[in-house]
Short mmCIF file of N, CA and C in Angstrom, two decimals:
data_model
loop_
_atom_site.label_atom_id
_atom_site.label_comp_id
_atom_site.label_asym_id
_atom_site.label_seq_id
_atom_site.Cartn_x
_atom_site.Cartn_y
_atom_site.Cartn_z
N MET A 1 211.27 153.90 135.22
CA MET A 1 210.63 154.39 133.88
C MET A 1 210.43 153.89 132.48
N ASN A 2 211.51 153.05 132.53
CA ASN A 2 211.32 152.49 130.97
C ASN A 2 210.49 151.30 131.28
N THR A 3 210.07 150.74 132.21
CA THR A 3 209.05 149.78 132.32
C THR A 3 207.64 149.80 132.58
N LEU A 4 207.68 151.36 132.70
CA LEU A 4 206.47 152.22 133.22
C LEU A 4 205.77 152.49 131.50
N ILE A 5 206.88 153.09 130.46
CA ILE A 5 206.68 153.15 129.40
C ILE A 5 206.29 152.05 128.26
N VAL A 6 207.28 150.85 128.77
CA VAL A 6 206.53 149.79 127.53
C VAL A 6 205.24 148.99 128.76
N CYS A 7 205.45 148.97 129.71
CA CYS A 7 204.04 148.83 130.20
C CYS A 7 202.72 149.27 129.27
N GLY A 8 202.59 150.22 129.80
CA GLY A 8 201.56 151.45 128.71
C GLY A 8 201.90 151.60 127.44
N ALA A 9 202.57 151.19 126.57
CA ALA A 9 202.84 150.91 125.25
C ALA A 9 201.94 149.98 124.88
N THR A 10 202.09 148.60 125.53
CA THR A 10 201.53 147.54 125.43
C THR A 10 199.99 147.13 125.42
N ALA A 11 199.62 147.77 127.07
CA ALA A 11 198.50 147.84 127.15
C ALA A 11 197.57 148.66 125.56
N LEU A 12 198.55 150.01 125.30
CA LEU A 12 197.41 150.57 124.39
C LEU A 12 197.50 149.96 123.21
N LEU A 13 198.62 149.05 122.83
CA LEU A 13 198.54 147.91 121.73
C LEU A 13 197.79 147.10 121.77
N ALA A 14 197.44 146.46 123.26
CA ALA A 14 196.23 145.57 123.31
C ALA A 14 195.24 146.13 123.07
N LEU A 15 194.47 147.39 123.54
CA LEU A 15 193.43 148.42 123.47
C LEU A 15 192.91 148.07 121.81
N SER A 16 194.47 148.61 121.14
CA SER A 16 193.87 148.89 119.72
C SER A 16 193.78 147.65 119.07
N ILE A 17 193.96 146.55 119.67
CA ILE A 17 193.72 145.19 118.52
C ILE A 17 192.62 144.73 119.49
N ALA A 18 192.06 144.83 120.58
CA ALA A 18 190.74 144.83 120.70
C ALA A 18 189.32 145.64 119.76
N THR A 19 189.71 146.66 119.81
CA THR A 19 188.65 147.57 119.27
C THR A 19 188.96 147.03 117.68
N ALA A 20 190.07 146.85 117.16
CA ALA A 20 189.83 146.51 115.76
C ALA A 20 189.18 145.19 115.26
N GLU A 21 189.60 144.02 116.30
CA GLU A 21 188.94 143.20 115.97
C GLU A 21 187.38 143.13 116.55
N ALA A 22 186.70 143.85 117.40
CA ALA A 22 185.31 143.77 117.54
C ALA A 22 184.71 144.40 115.97
N GLN A 23 185.49 146.09 115.36
CA GLN A 23 184.60 146.35 114.20
C GLN A 23 184.99 145.45 112.85
N ASP A 24 185.60 144.02 113.30
CA ASP A 24 185.71 143.22 112.32
C ASP A 24 184.14 142.47 112.16
N HIS A 25 183.39 142.28 113.48
CA HIS A 25 182.48 141.16 113.65
C HIS A 25 181.52 142.41 113.02
N ALA A 26 180.02 141.51 112.50
CA ALA A 26 179.02 142.60 112.15
C ALA A 26 178.01 143.33 113.71
N THR A 27 177.98 144.23 113.61
CA THR A 27 176.86 144.59 114.66
C THR A 27 175.54 144.40 114.29
N LEU A 28 174.83 144.15 115.03
CA LEU A 28 173.41 143.79 114.90
C LEU A 28 172.56 144.92 115.02
N ASN A 29 171.58 145.47 113.71
CA ASN A 29 171.05 146.12 113.13
C ASN A 29 169.36 145.95 113.86
N THR A 30 169.30 146.81 115.39
CA THR A 30 168.00 145.79 116.26
C THR A 30 166.48 146.77 114.96
N ASN A 31 166.72 147.37 114.24
CA ASN A 31 165.55 147.82 113.39
C ASN A 31 165.45 147.29 112.13
N ARG A 32 166.87 146.60 111.50
CA ARG A 32 166.59 145.57 111.15
C ARG A 32 166.03 143.91 111.59
N LEU A 33 166.18 143.84 112.76
CA LEU A 33 165.58 142.60 113.11
C LEU A 33 164.17 142.90 113.82
N THR A 34 164.15 143.98 113.91
CA THR A 34 162.07 143.65 114.79
C THR A 34 161.51 144.01 113.13
N LEU A 35 161.66 144.36 111.66
CA LEU A 35 161.25 144.32 110.62
C LEU A 35 161.63 142.93 110.00
N GLU A 36 162.20 142.33 110.37
CA GLU A 36 162.11 140.33 110.14
C GLU A 36 161.43 139.90 110.46
N VAL A 37 161.32 140.16 112.23
CA VAL A 37 160.38 138.80 113.13
C VAL A 37 158.81 138.71 112.43
N LYS A 38 158.73 137.57 112.31
CA LYS A 38 157.63 136.99 111.24
C LYS A 38 156.43 136.64 113.10
N ARG A 39 155.33 136.74 112.54
CA ARG A 39 154.18 136.98 113.01
C ARG A 39 153.80 135.64 112.35
N PRO A 40 152.94 135.38 113.59
CA PRO A 40 152.52 134.13 112.77
C PRO A 40 150.81 134.99 112.26
N PRO A 41 150.41 134.39 110.78
CA PRO A 41 149.75 135.12 110.33
C PRO A 41 148.19 135.16 111.07
N LEU A 42 147.72 136.02 111.11
CA LEU A 42 146.48 136.04 111.75
C LEU A 42 145.05 135.82 111.06
N GLN A 43 144.74 134.75 111.90
CA GLN A 43 143.35 134.20 110.49
C GLN A 43 142.13 134.96 111.54
N LEU A 44 141.48 135.80 111.07
CA LEU A 44 140.11 136.41 111.88
C LEU A 44 139.35 135.20 111.72
N ASN A 45 138.59 134.60 113.13
CA ASN A 45 136.78 133.88 112.69
C ASN A 45 136.25 134.74 112.76
N ASP A 46 135.08 134.70 112.69
CA ASP A 46 133.45 134.93 112.55
C ASP A 46 132.94 136.39 113.59
N ARG A 47 133.93 135.36 114.98
CA ARG A 47 133.86 136.30 116.37
C ARG A 47 134.49 137.40 116.45
N GLN A 48 136.06 137.48 115.81
CA GLN A 48 136.76 138.25 115.57
C GLN A 48 136.42 139.16 114.79
N ARG A 49 135.73 139.07 113.66
CA ARG A 49 135.25 139.97 112.55
C ARG A 49 134.02 140.98 113.26
N ALA A 50 133.61 140.23 113.95
CA ALA A 50 132.11 140.63 114.17
C ALA A 50 132.68 141.84 115.19
N LEU A 51 133.64 141.08 116.23
CA LEU A 51 134.09 141.99 117.48
C LEU A 51 134.48 143.36 117.02
N ILE A 52 135.55 143.61 115.45
CA ILE A 52 135.96 144.22 114.91
C ILE A 52 135.10 145.08 114.48
N GLN A 53 133.95 144.87 113.86
CA GLN A 53 133.20 145.66 112.61
C GLN A 53 132.19 146.21 113.62
N ASP A 54 131.78 145.74 115.32
CA ASP A 54 131.07 146.55 115.86
C ASP A 54 131.97 147.55 116.90
N ALA A 55 132.99 147.38 117.15
CA ALA A 55 134.07 148.05 117.81
C ALA A 55 134.23 149.64 117.27
N LEU A 56 134.52 149.54 115.89
CA LEU A 56 134.86 150.57 115.10
C LEU A 56 133.43 151.03 114.11
N THR A 57 132.57 150.80 114.29
CA THR A 57 131.44 151.63 114.25
C THR A 57 131.37 152.97 114.46
N THR A 58 131.70 152.99 116.06
CA THR A 58 131.59 154.34 116.60
C THR A 58 132.74 155.29 116.10
N GLU A 59 134.07 154.31 116.12
CA GLU A 59 135.20 155.40 115.68
C GLU A 59 135.01 156.10 114.83
N ASN A 60 135.30 157.25 114.87
CA ASN A 60 135.79 158.70 113.86
C ASN A 60 137.13 159.01 113.31
N THR A 61 137.20 157.58 112.60
CA THR A 61 138.54 157.27 111.90
C THR A 61 138.06 156.96 110.50
N GLU A 62 137.52 157.54 109.91
CA GLU A 62 137.05 156.93 108.64
C GLU A 62 138.18 158.07 107.41
N GLN A 63 138.79 157.66 106.59
CA GLN A 63 139.92 158.23 106.23
C GLN A 63 139.55 157.92 104.33
N LYS A 64 139.78 159.00 103.32
CA LYS A 64 139.08 158.74 101.93
C LYS A 64 140.61 157.83 101.83
N ALA A 65 140.51 157.37 100.57
CA ALA A 65 141.53 156.48 100.07
C ALA A 65 142.08 157.08 98.28
N PRO A 66 142.99 156.47 98.28
CA PRO A 66 143.47 157.23 96.88
C PRO A 66 142.29 156.60 95.76
N ALA A 67 142.68 157.47 94.62
CA ALA A 67 141.56 157.49 93.38
C ALA A 67 141.88 156.12 93.05
N LYS A 68 140.70 155.34 92.78
CA LYS A 68 140.73 154.06 91.91
C LYS A 68 141.86 153.33 93.10
N TYR A 69 142.08 153.01 94.06
CA TYR A 69 142.50 152.17 95.09
C TYR A 69 142.41 150.84 95.53
N GLU A 70 142.55 149.68 95.14
CA GLU A 70 141.55 148.46 95.46
C GLU A 70 142.41 147.56 96.56
N PRO A 71 141.81 147.75 97.53
CA PRO A 71 142.51 147.22 98.52
C PRO A 71 142.67 145.51 98.45
N LYS A 72 144.15 145.05 98.63
CA LYS A 72 143.92 143.23 98.40
C LYS A 72 144.77 142.88 99.42
N VAL A 73 144.84 142.13 100.11
CA VAL A 73 145.08 141.18 101.53
C VAL A 73 146.52 140.71 100.69
N GLY A 74 147.98 140.74 101.73
CA GLY A 74 149.34 141.18 101.49
C GLY A 74 149.72 142.54 100.93
N GLU A 75 149.04 143.31 100.37
CA GLU A 75 149.55 144.76 99.58
C GLU A 75 149.73 145.42 100.65
N THR A 76 150.74 146.42 100.76
CA THR A 76 151.13 147.60 101.59
C THR A 76 149.74 148.57 101.41
N ILE A 77 149.87 149.56 102.22
CA ILE A 77 148.85 150.28 101.94
C ILE A 77 149.46 151.89 101.72
N PRO A 78 148.87 152.03 100.69
CA PRO A 78 149.36 153.72 100.32
C PRO A 78 150.26 154.80 101.34
N LEU A 79 151.03 155.25 101.21
CA LEU A 79 151.88 156.25 101.89
C LEU A 79 150.63 157.27 102.28
N SER A 80 149.77 157.59 101.43
CA SER A 80 148.60 158.60 102.37
C SER A 80 147.89 158.30 103.13
N MET A 81 147.73 157.39 103.52
CA MET A 81 146.75 156.36 104.31
C MET A 81 147.45 156.30 105.78
N THR A 82 146.63 156.76 106.98
CA THR A 82 147.25 156.80 108.09
C THR A 82 146.66 155.50 108.56
N LEU A 83 147.89 154.67 109.81
CA LEU A 83 147.36 153.31 110.29
C LEU A 83 146.57 153.87 111.84
N ASP A 84 145.74 153.49 112.29
CA ASP A 84 145.10 153.76 114.00
C ASP A 84 145.31 152.28 114.33
N VAL A 85 145.36 152.86 115.72
CA VAL A 85 145.72 151.64 116.60
C VAL A 85 144.19 150.75 116.73
N MET A 86 144.09 149.50 117.68
CA MET A 86 142.76 148.95 117.38
C MET A 86 142.22 149.69 118.75
N PRO A 87 140.52 149.79 119.14
CA PRO A 87 140.52 150.72 120.05
C PRO A 87 140.33 149.69 121.35
N GLU A 88 141.02 150.25 122.17
CA GLU A 88 141.31 149.78 123.70
C GLU A 88 140.04 148.71 124.14
N ARG A 89 139.05 149.24 124.17
CA ARG A 89 137.54 148.50 124.55
C ARG A 89 137.94 146.95 123.63
N LEU A 90 138.17 147.06 122.08
CA LEU A 90 138.36 145.95 121.37
C LEU A 90 139.08 144.84 121.87
N VAL A 91 140.46 145.45 122.27
CA VAL A 91 141.44 144.77 122.55
C VAL A 91 141.39 144.20 124.13
N GLU A 92 140.66 144.90 124.67
CA GLU A 92 140.09 144.29 126.07
C GLU A 92 139.43 142.80 126.00
N ARG A 93 138.44 143.10 124.71
CA ARG A 93 137.42 141.83 124.61
C ARG A 93 138.33 140.37 123.98
N GLU A 94 139.24 141.22 122.82
CA GLU A 94 140.24 140.35 122.25
C GLU A 94 141.61 140.42 122.30
N PRO A 95 142.34 140.29 123.16
CA PRO A 95 143.77 140.53 123.24
C PRO A 95 144.28 140.29 122.30
N SER A 96 144.44 139.52 121.10
CA SER A 96 144.73 138.75 120.11
C SER A 96 145.09 140.06 119.13
N LEU A 97 144.22 140.69 119.37
CA LEU A 97 143.69 141.86 117.99
C LEU A 97 145.15 143.03 118.80
N GLU A 98 145.61 142.80 119.51
CA GLU A 98 146.66 144.35 120.25
C GLU A 98 147.71 144.82 119.16
N PRO A 99 148.34 143.93 119.01
CA PRO A 99 149.24 144.32 117.98
C PRO A 99 149.04 144.39 116.95
N TYR A 100 147.71 145.12 116.00
CA TYR A 100 147.35 145.07 114.61
C TYR A 100 146.58 146.84 115.07
N GLY A 101 146.90 147.26 113.75
CA GLY A 101 145.87 148.36 113.61
C GLY A 101 145.18 148.28 112.62
N TYR A 102 144.45 149.06 112.10
CA TYR A 102 143.32 149.16 111.11
C TYR A 102 143.28 150.86 110.14
N ALA A 103 142.85 150.41 109.46
CA ALA A 103 142.24 151.74 108.23
C ALA A 103 140.83 151.56 108.17
N LYS A 104 140.00 152.40 108.09
CA LYS A 104 138.49 152.97 108.10
C LYS A 104 138.32 153.11 106.90
N LEU A 105 137.68 152.81 105.90
CA LEU A 105 137.11 153.14 104.65
C LEU A 105 135.90 153.41 104.73
N ALA A 106 135.40 154.34 103.17
CA ALA A 106 133.75 154.27 103.15
C ALA A 106 133.04 152.74 103.13
N ASP A 107 133.92 152.01 102.72
CA ASP A 107 132.91 150.67 102.35
C ASP A 107 133.84 149.56 103.18
N LYS A 108 135.05 149.96 103.77
CA LYS A 108 135.83 148.58 103.88
C LYS A 108 136.18 148.82 105.18
N VAL A 109 137.32 148.24 106.25
CA VAL A 109 137.59 148.00 107.15
C VAL A 109 138.81 147.30 107.23
N LEU A 110 140.22 147.99 106.61
CA LEU A 110 141.64 146.97 106.65
C LEU A 110 142.08 146.97 108.30
N VAL A 111 142.17 145.61 108.48
CA VAL A 111 143.07 145.28 109.44
C VAL A 111 144.75 145.12 109.06
N ILE A 112 145.37 146.14 109.87
CA ILE A 112 146.89 146.05 108.98
C ILE A 112 147.89 145.70 109.73
N ASP A 113 148.94 145.63 109.65
CA ASP A 113 150.20 144.59 110.30
C ASP A 113 151.01 146.02 110.30
N PRO A 114 151.34 146.14 111.45
CA PRO A 114 151.40 147.59 111.12
C PRO A 114 153.73 147.44 111.19
N MET A 115 153.76 146.38 111.36
CA MET A 115 154.93 145.99 111.00
C MET A 115 155.86 146.54 109.83
N ASN A 116 155.14 146.57 108.86
CA ASN A 116 155.16 146.20 107.60
C ASN A 116 154.16 147.11 106.50
N LYS A 117 153.23 147.53 107.43
CA LYS A 117 151.59 148.34 106.81
C LYS A 117 151.13 147.29 105.86
N SER A 118 151.22 145.76 105.88
CA SER A 118 150.44 145.36 104.75
C SER A 118 149.27 145.00 105.27
N ILE A 119 148.33 144.55 104.26
CA ILE A 119 146.93 144.06 104.76
C ILE A 119 146.74 143.09 104.78
N ILE A 120 145.89 142.42 106.49
CA ILE A 120 145.72 141.11 106.83
C ILE A 120 143.97 140.87 106.47
N ALA A 121 143.91 141.55 106.85
CA ALA A 121 142.08 141.25 106.22
C ALA A 121 141.16 142.24 105.98
N ILE A 122 140.54 142.50 105.03
CA ILE A 122 139.72 143.15 104.48
C ILE A 122 138.10 142.99 104.98
N LEU A 123 137.59 143.83 105.75
CA LEU A 123 136.31 143.57 106.30
C LEU A 123 135.34 144.56 105.83
N ALA A 124 133.69 144.48 105.30
CA ALA A 124 132.98 145.26 104.62
C ALA A 124 132.43 146.09 105.82
N ARG A 125 131.92 146.95 105.74
CA ARG A 125 131.68 147.97 106.86
C ARG A 125 129.85 147.58 106.63
N PRO A 126 129.15 147.78 107.62
CA PRO A 126 127.41 147.48 108.05
C PRO A 126 127.58 148.62 107.55
N SER A 127 126.46 149.16 106.65
CA SER A 127 125.46 150.04 106.22
C SER A 127 125.07 150.71 107.76
N PRO A 128 125.05 151.94 107.73
CA PRO A 128 124.14 152.26 109.26
C PRO A 128 122.86 152.64 108.68
N THR A 129 122.58 152.08 108.02
CA THR A 129 120.70 152.05 107.76
C THR A 129 120.33 150.74 107.89
N SER A 130 121.60 150.10 107.85
CA SER A 130 120.72 148.60 107.44
C SER A 130 119.86 147.97 106.15
N GLY A 131 120.82 148.67 105.49
CA GLY A 131 119.79 148.60 104.06
C GLY A 131 118.42 149.14 103.65
N LYS A 132 117.97 149.91 104.79
CA LYS A 132 116.98 150.56 104.63
C LYS A 132 117.05 152.07 104.63
N ASP A 133 116.50 153.23 103.33
CA ASP A 133 116.86 154.78 103.63
C ASP A 133 115.68 154.73 105.08
N GLN A 134 116.35 156.00 105.91
CA GLN A 134 115.45 156.17 106.99
C GLN A 134 115.75 157.43 106.54
N THR A 135 115.00 158.87 106.98
CA THR A 135 115.12 160.37 106.99
C THR A 135 115.69 160.68 108.44
N PRO A 136 116.30 161.82 108.10
CA PRO A 136 117.17 162.49 109.24
C PRO A 136 116.47 162.39 110.57
N ALA A 137 115.07 162.98 110.30
CA ALA A 137 114.28 162.52 111.26
C ALA A 137 113.97 161.49 112.26
N ASN A 138 113.49 160.45 111.68
CA ASN A 138 113.77 158.85 112.04
C ASN A 138 114.92 158.27 112.42
N TRP A 139 116.27 158.47 111.72
CA TRP A 139 117.46 158.22 112.19
C TRP A 139 117.32 159.05 113.78
N ALA A 140 117.21 160.44 113.70
CA ALA A 140 117.66 161.02 115.31
C ALA A 140 116.62 160.53 116.07
N ALA A 141 115.55 160.15 116.15
CA ALA A 141 114.69 159.40 117.14
C ALA A 141 115.10 157.91 117.28
N THR A 142 115.54 157.40 116.51
CA THR A 142 116.14 155.55 116.88
C THR A 142 118.15 156.03 117.20
N ARG A 143 118.37 155.52 115.93
CA ARG A 143 119.99 155.47 116.13
C ARG A 143 120.53 156.65 116.53
N GLY A 144 120.17 157.77 116.39
CA GLY A 144 120.99 159.03 117.02
C GLY A 144 120.40 159.31 118.63
N ARG A 145 119.91 159.23 119.26
CA ARG A 145 119.38 159.28 120.47
C ARG A 145 119.78 158.01 121.22
N GLU A 146 120.07 156.87 120.20
CA GLU A 146 121.03 155.63 120.98
C GLU A 146 122.32 155.90 121.28
N LEU A 147 123.09 156.33 120.33
CA LEU A 147 124.51 156.80 120.09
C LEU A 147 124.58 158.41 121.15
N THR A 148 123.87 158.75 121.64
CA THR A 148 123.80 159.99 122.57
C THR A 148 123.59 159.17 124.01
N GLY A 149 123.43 157.79 124.11
CA GLY A 149 123.11 157.70 125.54
C GLY A 149 121.24 157.63 125.82
N GLN A 150 120.62 158.16 124.91
CA GLN A 150 119.26 158.26 125.66
C GLN A 150 118.42 157.12 124.80
N ALA A 151 117.03 156.69 125.58
CA ALA A 151 116.25 155.55 125.24
C ALA A 151 115.78 156.06 124.18
N PRO A 152 115.11 155.38 123.07
CA PRO A 152 114.54 155.30 121.63
C PRO A 152 113.16 156.14 122.16
N GLU A 153 112.97 157.14 121.03
CA GLU A 153 111.38 157.59 121.56
C GLU A 153 110.33 156.51 121.24
N PRO A 154 109.54 156.44 122.32
CA PRO A 154 108.33 155.68 122.18
C PRO A 154 107.25 155.81 120.72
N THR A 155 107.39 155.10 120.23
CA THR A 155 106.33 154.59 118.88
C THR A 155 104.82 154.24 119.42
N THR A 156 104.08 155.18 118.72
CA THR A 156 102.66 155.74 119.03
C THR A 156 102.02 154.71 117.96
N GLY A 157 100.74 154.39 118.56
CA GLY A 157 99.83 153.64 116.78
C GLY A 157 98.98 155.25 116.56
N ASN A 158 98.69 155.87 116.98
CA ASN A 158 97.94 157.09 116.45
C ASN A 158 98.79 157.86 116.21
N ASN A 159 98.91 158.07 114.82
CA ASN A 159 99.91 159.23 114.21
C ASN A 159 98.90 160.77 113.71
N ASN A 160 97.71 160.50 114.28
CA ASN A 160 96.93 161.69 113.64
C ASN A 160 97.26 162.78 115.30
N GLU A 161 97.67 162.25 116.27
CA GLU A 161 97.63 163.26 117.20
C GLU A 161 98.88 164.46 117.08
N ALA A 162 98.61 165.79 117.38
CA ALA A 162 99.27 166.59 117.20
C ALA A 162 100.53 167.09 117.81
N PRO A 163 101.79 166.53 117.67
CA PRO A 163 102.97 166.64 118.38
C PRO A 163 102.49 168.22 119.82
N GLU A 164 103.02 167.29 120.81
CA GLU A 164 103.13 168.27 122.15
C GLU A 164 104.40 169.19 121.34
N PRO A 165 103.72 170.64 121.82
CA PRO A 165 104.79 171.46 121.74
C PRO A 165 105.92 171.91 122.24
N ALA A 166 107.19 172.56 121.95
CA ALA A 166 108.21 172.41 122.11
C ALA A 166 108.51 173.74 123.44
N GLY A 167 109.31 173.59 124.43
CA GLY A 167 109.47 174.45 125.53
C GLY A 167 108.30 174.81 126.12
N ASP A 168 108.67 176.15 126.61
CA ASP A 168 107.09 176.17 127.65
C ASP A 168 106.56 177.55 127.31
N SER A 169 105.13 176.34 127.17
CA SER A 169 103.79 177.13 126.22
C SER A 169 103.18 177.65 127.35
N GLY A 170 103.11 177.06 128.26
CA GLY A 170 102.32 177.99 129.29
C GLY A 170 101.06 177.26 129.79
N ASP A 171 100.73 176.03 128.91
CA ASP A 171 99.83 175.77 129.25
C ASP A 171 99.63 174.54 130.32
N LYS A 172 100.79 174.08 130.75
CA LYS A 172 100.42 173.23 131.88
C LYS A 172 101.30 173.95 132.83
N SER A 173 101.20 173.34 134.04
CA SER A 173 101.62 173.73 135.27
C SER A 173 102.57 173.45 135.80
N ASN A 174 103.86 173.91 136.48
CA ASN A 174 104.99 173.54 136.61
C ASN A 174 105.32 173.41 138.50
N GLY A 175 104.24 174.33 139.26
CA GLY A 175 104.22 174.34 140.37
C GLY A 175 105.10 175.93 140.44
N ASN A 176 105.44 176.57 140.38
CA ASN A 176 106.18 177.67 139.94
C ASN A 176 105.08 179.06 140.23
N GLU A 177 103.75 178.85 139.27
CA GLU A 177 103.27 179.93 139.49
C GLU A 177 102.50 180.93 140.41
N LYS A 178 102.49 180.27 141.57
CA LYS A 178 102.32 181.19 142.85
C LYS A 178 103.55 181.73 143.32
N ASN A 179 104.53 181.44 142.82
CA ASN A 179 105.69 182.23 143.50
C ASN A 179 105.81 183.42 142.23
N ALA A 180 105.53 183.22 141.05
CA ALA A 180 105.39 184.27 139.94
C ALA A 180 104.15 185.12 140.49
N ASN A 181 103.04 184.97 140.76
CA ASN A 181 101.96 185.81 140.63
C ASN A 181 102.34 186.53 142.27
N ASP A 182 103.48 186.38 143.05
CA ASP A 182 103.26 187.20 144.48
C ASP A 182 104.28 188.24 144.32
N LYS A 183 105.03 188.24 142.87
CA LYS A 183 106.03 189.52 143.47
C LYS A 183 105.55 190.39 142.85
#
């Protein structure tokens, strides 16, 4: 019985010594390690810039920047701004952009490293009207139809023609007049 007590006490002592030694060693903080990981700096070439600008043209993620905020490469974005992930179709075309995010402002697109929310690149947003003013009707007939998957309206050389009335004006046959008269 005494040997059993001595063996138990020895085991307990050995366990407490091992635990104390383990606590003396510094443990790894995985969050800190993740933040300290250094990615190679992203150097955007002209093709990548064009792909980003093209892919983000139709993304409805524009946000308002804080008043008097002027973004600079290397700085972190303000806390009031959100970080969006790169669109899937862009990542399919350019896989090197997958680990990065972006913030779309009124006149700029900021490419951002999501690990520390620092700005990697600033891209100018192309004007939606390509530098010329368009009336809402012109925009709807061209770019508006394109965005909804419709072909642009054909342009005619003679603008003196009266436009065709909308809806069923009754002046054209649709083949159902016989059925309507039989009732």
